[in-house]
Amino acid sequence: MALIVQKFGGTSVGSPEKIKAVAQRVIRSHRQGNRMVVVLSAMSGETDRLTGLAHGVQRMPDLREMDMLLATGEQVTVALFAMAVKEAGCDAISLLGDQVAIHTDNMHTKARIESIDEALINKYLDQGKIVTIAGFQGVTDRGDITTLGRGGSDTTAVALAAAMKADACEIFTDVEGVYTTDPNICSKARKIDRISYDEMLELASLGAKVLDIRSVGIAKRYSVPVHVRSTFSENIGTWVVEEDKIMESMLVSGITYSKNEARITIKKVPDQPGIAAKIFLPISDAGILVDMIIQNTHDGKLTDMTFTVLRRDYDRAMEILKKVAEEIGAEAVTGDKDIAKVSIVGVGMRNQPGIASTMFQILAKEGVNMMMVSTSEIKVSCIIAEKYTELAVRALHDAFALDKENMPLEETV
Ligand code: ADP
Ligand code: ASP
Ligand code: MG
């Protein structure tokens, strides 16, 4: 008997009708003799709706209470799903993160999974039940409900597959797999059949939200092959697996974008040793991640420090930095939420000079101004105005000919 973990995202369970259709699909696998663990997201739009409610009540919502609120979205879908399975004549049980239990640290709204108890799940599987588990949530040692951060149901599914040594982990979503770029904004996007964990990690970290980055990290660490595929078709999707010899190593394998970031500048900071630490220490103490950092010196004595943080952390970061600015005698703190990060990604870039300059030329030709740039061996990212995101993605996808099966590296270098 195979153990299969299947995860269905928000659009896949967006209405009672869709939940019934998902139940039918799961029941089919169950009747083929498989032990089925099903992880569900909240209905599409629900997590956003709950977040909106919170902000309408408290300016900067208390993070513990936020988790209490957000976790309700997934409670609704697992309960409805279990009912739909029973209505169709099979047996099912729904479990919340704390019932399982999925233990996490206490970083509310972005908690990390520390361990999973499989005993209860196995008990119900042994009884022939389809076990459905609320994605995106867990519980701390003190019994507080936590959530894993947006898109976290993927992480729940892969972590369960790893802990239970499942034979397969299938991530069902509203597109046919992982594409060269977001198929919803670029009609020429091409589906990738197989992608390595490392390349998927890079795409996910730069905004390809089709898989949550932490789920890819767990999949890599525990060698869980992940199949990303569509809820609405039977087609084979994309396999995320270890790199193998036959896998194409593309020059540029994907274009990503992220509208989740915001830019902050601290103006006219004294240009002295220790100042950067004074700025970034309170930020990291508050659990806020900083991404790109740029320092511009004015005249050797003063400098502007510009960096990006996640948009969800923007208000808290601004509040902290206004205090810091006063302490260190900076002139002002300014910010901009209407930015996007557009990136080109590919392991082949390691060996090929000139990719970044090609990217800059393409953006210039489209009249898109770059505010910040960062590069690594296998990616180049640019911060641009949010309104140019789609234009930039399409232009880059065209220029690097990603709609074509582009040439494997061996033939290009
Ligand atoms: P789910 O609710 O199923 O978790 P998500 O909305 O989190 O689905 O992720 C699927 C979405 O990811 C797609 O609808 C698509 O718009 C977006 N996406 C972004 N980049 C990519 C990519 N490279 N390949 C496929 N989908 C992508
Ligand atoms: N419901 C959560 C979200 O919208 C988790 C998920 O869907 O993966 O981010
Ligand atoms: Mg998702």
Coordinates of C-alpha atoms and ligand atoms in Angstrom, one line a residue:
M1 CA 0.0 0.0 0.0
A2 CA 1.4 3.4 -1.0
L3 CA 1.2 6.4 1.2
I4 CA 0.4 9.5 -0.8
V5 CA 0.3 13.1 0.4
Q6 CA -1.8 15.4 -1.8
K7 CA -2.1 19.1 -1.2
F8 CA -4.8 21.3 -2.8
G9 CA -4.4 25.0 -3.0
G10 CA -6.9 27.8 -2.4
T11 CA -8.4 28.0 -5.9
S12 CA -8.7 24.2 -6.0
V13 CA -11.0 24.3 -2.9
G14 CA -12.5 27.8 -3.7
S15 CA -16.2 26.7 -3.4
P16 CA -18.2 23.8 -2.0
E17 CA -18.5 22.4 -5.6
K18 CA -14.8 22.4 -6.0
I19 CA -14.3 20.8 -2.7
K20 CA -16.7 18.0 -3.8
A21 CA -14.7 17.5 -7.0
V22 CA -11.4 17.3 -5.0
A23 CA -13.0 14.7 -2.7
Q24 CA -13.9 12.6 -5.8
R25 CA -10.3 12.8 -7.0
V26 CA -8.9 11.8 -3.7
I27 CA -11.4 9.0 -3.3
R28 CA -10.3 7.6 -6.6
S29 CA -6.7 7.3 -5.4
H30 CA -8.0 5.8 -2.1
R31 CA -10.0 3.1 -3.9
Q32 CA -6.9 2.2 -5.8
G33 CA -5.6 1.0 -2.4
N34 CA -3.5 4.0 -1.4
R35 CA -3.3 5.5 2.1
M36 CA -4.3 9.1 1.6
V37 CA -3.2 12.2 3.6
V38 CA -4.8 15.4 2.2
V39 CA -3.5 18.9 3.0
L40 CA -5.8 21.8 2.2
S41 CA -5.5 25.5 2.0
A42 CA -8.2 28.0 2.9
M43 CA -10.6 28.9 0.1
S44 CA -9.0 31.4 -2.3
G45 CA -9.2 34.9 -1.0
E46 CA -10.0 33.9 2.5
T47 CA -6.6 34.5 4.1
D48 CA -6.6 38.0 2.5
R49 CA -10.1 38.6 3.7
L50 CA -9.2 37.6 7.3
T51 CA -6.0 39.8 7.1
G52 CA -8.2 42.7 6.0
L53 CA -10.5 42.2 9.0
A54 CA -7.6 42.2 11.4
H55 CA -6.2 45.5 10.0
G56 CA -9.7 47.0 10.3
V57 CA -9.6 46.4 14.0
Q58 CA -6.0 46.9 15.0
R59 CA -3.5 49.1 13.2
M60 CA -0.7 46.6 13.6
P61 CA -2.5 43.4 14.5
D62 CA -1.1 41.4 17.5
L63 CA 0.7 38.5 15.9
R64 CA -0.5 35.8 18.2
E65 CA -4.1 36.9 17.6
M66 CA -3.4 37.1 13.9
D67 CA -2.5 33.4 13.9
M68 CA -5.7 32.6 15.8
L69 CA -7.7 34.3 13.1
L70 CA -5.8 33.1 10.0
A71 CA -5.8 29.5 11.1
T72 CA -9.6 29.5 10.8
G73 CA -9.5 29.6 7.0
E74 CA -8.0 26.1 6.7
Q75 CA -10.4 24.8 9.4
V76 CA -13.3 25.5 7.2
T77 CA -12.0 23.6 4.1
V78 CA -10.8 20.5 5.9
A79 CA -14.2 20.1 7.7
L80 CA -16.1 20.6 4.4
F81 CA -13.8 18.2 2.6
A82 CA -14.3 15.5 5.3
M83 CA -18.1 16.0 4.9
A84 CA -17.9 15.7 1.1
V85 CA -15.9 12.4 1.4
K86 CA -18.5 11.0 3.8
E87 CA -21.3 12.1 1.6
A88 CA -19.6 10.2 -1.3
G89 CA -19.6 7.0 0.9
C90 CA -16.0 6.9 2.1
D91 CA -14.7 7.6 5.6
A92 CA -12.6 10.7 6.4
I93 CA -11.4 12.7 9.4
S94 CA -10.2 16.3 9.5
L95 CA -7.4 17.4 11.8
L96 CA -6.0 20.8 12.7
G97 CA -2.3 21.5 13.1
D98 CA -2.4 21.3 16.9
Q99 CA -4.4 18.0 16.9
V100 CA -1.8 16.3 14.6
A101 CA 0.4 17.8 16.3
I102 CA 2.6 19.9 14.0
H103 CA 5.1 21.5 16.4
T104 CA 6.5 24.8 15.5
D105 CA 8.7 27.5 17.0
N106 CA 6.9 30.6 18.4
M107 CA 7.5 33.1 15.5
H108 CA 3.9 34.0 15.0
T109 CA 2.8 34.4 11.4
K110 CA 6.0 32.9 10.0
A111 CA 6.6 29.9 12.3
R112 CA 8.9 27.0 11.3
I113 CA 7.9 23.4 11.7
E114 CA 10.1 21.6 14.3
S115 CA 8.6 18.2 14.4
I116 CA 5.4 16.3 13.5
D117 CA 3.7 13.4 15.5
E118 CA 2.6 10.8 13.0
A119 CA 0.9 8.6 15.6
L120 CA -2.6 10.0 15.3
I121 CA -2.5 10.2 11.5
N122 CA -1.4 6.6 11.3
K123 CA -4.1 5.5 13.7
Y124 CA -6.8 6.9 11.4
L125 CA -5.1 5.7 8.2
D126 CA -5.1 2.2 9.8
Q127 CA -8.8 2.5 10.2
G128 CA -9.2 3.1 6.5
K129 CA -9.9 6.8 6.8
I130 CA -8.8 9.5 4.4
V131 CA -7.0 11.9 6.7
T132 CA -7.3 15.6 5.9
I133 CA -5.0 18.1 7.6
A134 CA -5.3 21.9 7.8
G135 CA -2.3 23.4 5.9
F136 CA -0.3 26.4 7.0
Q137 CA -0.7 25.9 10.7
G138 CA 0.9 24.4 13.8
V139 CA 1.2 24.7 17.5
T140 CA 4.0 25.9 19.9
D141 CA 5.2 24.1 23.0
R142 CA 2.9 26.4 25.0
G143 CA -0.1 25.4 23.0
D144 CA -0.4 28.6 21.0
I145 CA -1.7 28.3 17.4
T146 CA 0.9 29.5 14.8
T147 CA 0.8 29.9 11.0
L148 CA 3.7 29.3 8.7
G149 CA 3.6 32.4 6.5
R150 CA 1.8 32.9 3.2
G151 CA 1.8 29.9 0.9
G152 CA 2.6 27.7 3.9
S153 CA 0.3 24.8 3.0
D154 CA 2.9 23.6 0.6
T155 CA 5.3 23.4 3.5
T156 CA 2.8 21.4 5.6
A157 CA 2.4 18.9 2.8
V158 CA 6.1 18.3 2.1
A159 CA 6.9 18.2 5.8
L160 CA 4.3 15.5 6.3
A161 CA 5.5 13.6 3.3
A162 CA 9.1 13.8 4.7
A163 CA 8.1 12.8 8.3
M164 CA 5.9 9.9 7.1
K165 CA 8.3 8.8 4.4
A166 CA 5.4 9.0 1.9
D167 CA 5.8 7.4 -1.5
A168 CA 4.6 10.5 -3.3
C169 CA 3.9 14.2 -2.6
E170 CA 1.6 15.9 -5.1
I171 CA 1.0 19.6 -5.0
F172 CA -2.3 20.3 -6.9
T173 CA -2.8 23.9 -8.0
D174 CA -4.5 26.1 -10.6
V175 CA -1.8 25.8 -13.3
E176 CA -0.3 22.7 -15.0
G177 CA 3.1 22.8 -13.2
V178 CA 6.1 25.0 -12.9
Y179 CA 6.6 27.3 -15.9
T180 CA 9.4 29.5 -17.3
T181 CA 7.5 32.4 -15.8
D182 CA 4.1 33.0 -14.3
P183 CA 1.7 31.7 -17.0
N184 CA -1.0 34.0 -15.7
I185 CA 0.9 37.1 -16.8
C186 CA 2.9 35.8 -19.8
S187 CA 1.0 33.7 -22.4
K188 CA 4.3 32.4 -23.9
A189 CA 5.4 30.8 -20.6
R190 CA 6.4 27.2 -21.1
K191 CA 5.9 24.3 -18.7
I192 CA 9.1 22.7 -17.4
D193 CA 8.9 18.9 -17.1
R194 CA 11.7 18.4 -14.5
I195 CA 13.5 20.9 -12.4
S196 CA 16.2 20.4 -9.8
Y197 CA 15.6 21.3 -6.1
D198 CA 18.3 24.0 -6.4
E199 CA 16.8 25.8 -9.3
M200 CA 13.3 25.5 -7.8
L201 CA 14.7 27.0 -4.6
E202 CA 16.0 30.0 -6.5
L203 CA 12.8 30.5 -8.5
A204 CA 10.7 30.2 -5.3
S205 CA 13.0 32.6 -3.3
L206 CA 12.6 35.2 -6.1
G207 CA 8.8 35.1 -6.2
A208 CA 7.6 32.0 -8.2
K209 CA 4.8 31.4 -5.7
V210 CA 3.7 28.1 -7.3
L211 CA 5.8 26.4 -4.5
D212 CA 6.6 27.9 -1.1
I213 CA 10.3 28.1 -0.8
R214 CA 10.4 26.3 2.6
S215 CA 8.6 23.4 1.1
V216 CA 11.4 23.1 -1.6
G217 CA 14.0 23.3 1.2
I218 CA 12.4 20.4 3.1
A219 CA 11.9 18.4 -0.1
K220 CA 15.6 18.8 -0.9
R221 CA 16.8 17.9 2.6
Y222 CA 14.7 14.8 2.8
S223 CA 14.8 13.9 -0.9
V224 CA 11.1 14.0 -1.3
P225 CA 10.2 14.0 -5.0
V226 CA 7.4 16.6 -5.5
H227 CA 5.0 16.6 -8.4
V228 CA 3.4 20.0 -9.1
R229 CA 0.3 19.5 -11.2
S230 CA -3.2 20.8 -12.0
T231 CA -6.3 20.1 -10.0
F232 CA -8.4 20.6 -13.1
S233 CA -6.7 18.1 -15.5
E234 CA -5.1 14.7 -15.5
N235 CA -1.9 15.9 -17.2
I236 CA 1.5 15.2 -15.8
G237 CA 2.9 18.4 -14.3
T238 CA 6.4 19.2 -13.2
W239 CA 8.7 16.9 -11.2
V240 CA 10.9 18.7 -8.7
V241 CA 13.8 16.3 -8.1
E242 CA 17.5 15.9 -7.6
E243 CA 19.6 17.2 -10.4
D244 CA 20.5 14.5 -12.9
K245 CA 22.6 14.2 -16.0
I246 CA 19.9 14.3 -18.5
M247 CA 18.3 17.4 -17.0
E248 CA 18.8 20.4 -19.2
S249 CA 21.0 23.1 -17.6
M250 CA 19.5 26.2 -19.1
L251 CA 21.3 29.5 -19.5
V252 CA 18.3 31.3 -18.1
S253 CA 15.6 28.9 -16.8
G254 CA 13.1 31.3 -15.5
I255 CA 11.9 34.9 -15.0
T256 CA 10.3 35.6 -11.6
Y257 CA 8.8 38.7 -10.0
S258 CA 7.7 39.5 -6.5
K259 CA 5.4 42.3 -5.4
N260 CA 5.9 41.4 -1.8
E261 CA 8.7 43.8 -1.0
A262 CA 9.0 47.5 0.0
R263 CA 12.0 49.8 -0.1
I264 CA 13.2 51.9 2.8
T265 CA 15.8 54.6 2.8
I266 CA 17.5 56.2 5.8
K267 CA 18.8 59.5 4.6
K268 CA 22.1 61.2 5.6
V269 CA 23.4 58.7 8.2
P270 CA 26.9 59.4 9.6
D271 CA 29.3 57.3 7.6
Q272 CA 31.1 55.6 10.5
P273 CA 31.9 52.0 11.6
G274 CA 29.1 50.5 13.6
I275 CA 26.2 52.5 12.1
A276 CA 25.0 49.7 9.9
A277 CA 24.8 47.4 12.9
K278 CA 22.8 50.0 14.9
I279 CA 20.3 50.2 12.0
F280 CA 20.0 46.5 11.2
L281 CA 20.2 44.9 14.7
P282 CA 16.8 46.1 15.9
I283 CA 15.3 45.1 12.6
S284 CA 16.6 41.5 12.8
D285 CA 15.7 41.4 16.5
A286 CA 12.1 42.0 15.4
G287 CA 12.3 39.0 13.1
I288 CA 12.3 41.2 10.0
L289 CA 14.3 40.0 7.0
V290 CA 16.3 42.5 5.0
D291 CA 17.0 41.6 1.3
M292 CA 19.0 44.0 -0.9
I293 CA 21.1 46.7 0.8
I294 CA 22.7 49.6 -1.0
Q295 CA 24.8 52.4 0.6
N296 CA 25.4 55.7 -1.3
T297 CA 28.0 58.0 0.1
H298 CA 27.4 61.8 -0.2
D299 CA 30.7 63.4 0.7
G300 CA 32.5 60.9 2.8
K301 CA 30.8 62.0 6.0
L302 CA 27.2 61.1 5.3
T303 CA 25.6 58.2 3.5
D304 CA 22.1 57.1 2.4
M305 CA 21.2 53.5 3.4
T306 CA 18.6 51.9 1.1
F307 CA 17.3 48.3 1.6
T308 CA 14.2 46.2 1.0
V309 CA 12.0 44.3 3.4
L310 CA 8.9 42.2 3.0
R311 CA 5.8 44.5 2.5
R312 CA 4.1 42.8 5.4
D313 CA 6.9 44.0 7.7
Y314 CA 7.0 47.5 6.3
D315 CA 5.0 49.3 8.9
R316 CA 6.9 47.6 11.8
A317 CA 10.2 48.3 10.1
M318 CA 9.3 52.0 9.6
E319 CA 8.3 52.4 13.3
I320 CA 11.6 50.8 14.5
L321 CA 13.7 52.8 12.0
K322 CA 12.2 56.2 12.9
K323 CA 13.4 55.7 16.5
V324 CA 16.8 54.5 15.3
A325 CA 17.1 57.5 12.9
E326 CA 16.6 59.8 15.9
E327 CA 19.2 58.0 17.9
I328 CA 21.9 58.1 15.2
G329 CA 21.1 61.6 14.0
A330 CA 19.9 60.6 10.5
E331 CA 18.0 63.2 8.5
A332 CA 14.9 61.2 7.6
V333 CA 13.4 57.8 6.8
T334 CA 11.4 57.4 3.6
G335 CA 9.8 54.4 2.1
D336 CA 8.1 53.1 -1.1
K337 CA 5.7 50.1 -1.2
D338 CA 4.9 50.4 -5.0
I339 CA 8.0 48.4 -6.1
A340 CA 8.6 45.0 -7.6
K341 CA 11.6 42.7 -7.9
V342 CA 12.1 41.1 -11.3
S343 CA 14.7 38.4 -11.6
I344 CA 16.3 36.2 -14.2
V345 CA 17.4 32.8 -12.9
G346 CA 19.5 30.0 -14.4
V347 CA 22.4 27.8 -13.4
G348 CA 23.9 28.4 -16.8
M349 CA 24.6 32.0 -16.0
R350 CA 27.7 30.9 -14.0
N351 CA 29.6 30.3 -17.1
Q352 CA 28.2 33.0 -19.4
P353 CA 29.3 36.7 -19.1
G354 CA 27.0 39.5 -20.3
I355 CA 23.6 38.2 -19.1
A356 CA 23.1 41.0 -16.6
S357 CA 24.0 43.7 -19.2
T358 CA 21.5 42.0 -21.7
M359 CA 18.9 42.3 -19.0
F360 CA 19.7 46.0 -18.4
Q361 CA 19.5 46.7 -22.1
I362 CA 16.1 45.1 -22.4
L363 CA 14.7 47.0 -19.5
A364 CA 16.1 50.3 -20.9
K365 CA 14.5 49.6 -24.3
E366 CA 11.2 49.3 -22.5
G367 CA 11.8 52.5 -20.6
V368 CA 11.9 50.8 -17.3
N369 CA 14.1 52.4 -14.7
M370 CA 16.1 50.2 -12.3
M371 CA 16.2 51.4 -8.7
M372 CA 18.4 48.7 -7.2
V373 CA 20.2 45.7 -8.6
S374 CA 21.6 42.6 -7.0
T375 CA 23.4 39.6 -8.6
S376 CA 24.5 36.2 -7.5
E377 CA 26.1 33.4 -9.5
I378 CA 22.8 32.2 -10.9
K379 CA 20.5 35.2 -10.8
V380 CA 20.2 38.9 -11.5
S381 CA 17.4 40.9 -9.7
C382 CA 16.2 44.4 -10.4
I383 CA 13.9 46.6 -8.3
I384 CA 11.5 48.5 -10.6
A385 CA 8.3 50.4 -10.2
E386 CA 5.5 47.9 -9.6
K387 CA 3.4 49.2 -12.6
Y388 CA 6.0 47.9 -15.0
T389 CA 6.2 44.3 -13.7
E390 CA 4.2 42.6 -16.4
L391 CA 5.9 44.6 -19.2
A392 CA 9.3 43.7 -17.8
V393 CA 8.6 40.0 -17.4
R394 CA 7.2 39.6 -20.9
A395 CA 10.0 41.6 -22.5
L396 CA 12.7 39.5 -20.6
H397 CA 10.9 36.2 -21.4
D398 CA 10.9 37.1 -25.1
A399 CA 14.5 38.4 -25.2
F400 CA 15.8 35.2 -23.6
A401 CA 13.6 33.1 -25.9
L402 CA 12.2 31.1 -23.0
D403 CA 9.2 30.1 -25.0
K404 CA 11.5 27.8 -27.0
E405 CA 13.1 24.7 -25.7
N406 CA 16.3 26.7 -25.2
M407 CA 19.6 25.2 -25.8
P408 CA 21.2 23.0 -23.1
L409 CA 24.4 24.6 -21.8
E410 CA 26.8 22.2 -23.4
E411 CA 25.9 23.4 -26.8
T412 CA 26.1 27.1 -26.0
V413 CA 29.5 27.4 -24.2
Ligands
ADP1 P1 -2.2 27.5 -4.6 O1 -3.4 28.3 -4.1 O2 -2.6 26.3 -5.3 O3 -1.2 27.3 -3.6 P2 -0.7 29.7 -5.7 O4 -1.5 30.9 -6.1 O5 0.0 29.8 -4.4 O6 -1.6 28.4 -5.8 O7 0.4 29.3 -6.8 C1 0.0 29.1 -8.1 C2 0.2 30.4 -8.9 O8 1.6 30.6 -9.0 C3 -0.2 30.3 -10.4 O9 -1.6 30.6 -10.5 C4 0.7 31.3 -11.0 O10 0.0 32.6 -11.2 C5 1.8 31.6 -10.0 N1 3.1 31.4 -10.6 C6 4.1 32.4 -10.4 N2 5.2 31.9 -11.0 C7 5.0 30.7 -11.6 C8 5.7 29.8 -12.3 N3 7.0 30.0 -12.7 N4 5.1 28.7 -12.7 C9 3.8 28.4 -12.4 N5 3.0 29.3 -11.7 C10 3.6 30.4 -11.3
ASP2 N1 -4.1 30.1 3.1 C1 -2.7 30.4 3.2 C2 -2.4 31.5 2.2 O1 -3.3 32.0 1.5 C3 -1.8 29.3 3.1 C4 -1.8 28.7 1.7 O2 -2.7 28.8 0.9 O3 -0.8 27.9 1.4 O4 -1.3 32.0 2.1
MG3 MG 0.3 28.5 -2.8

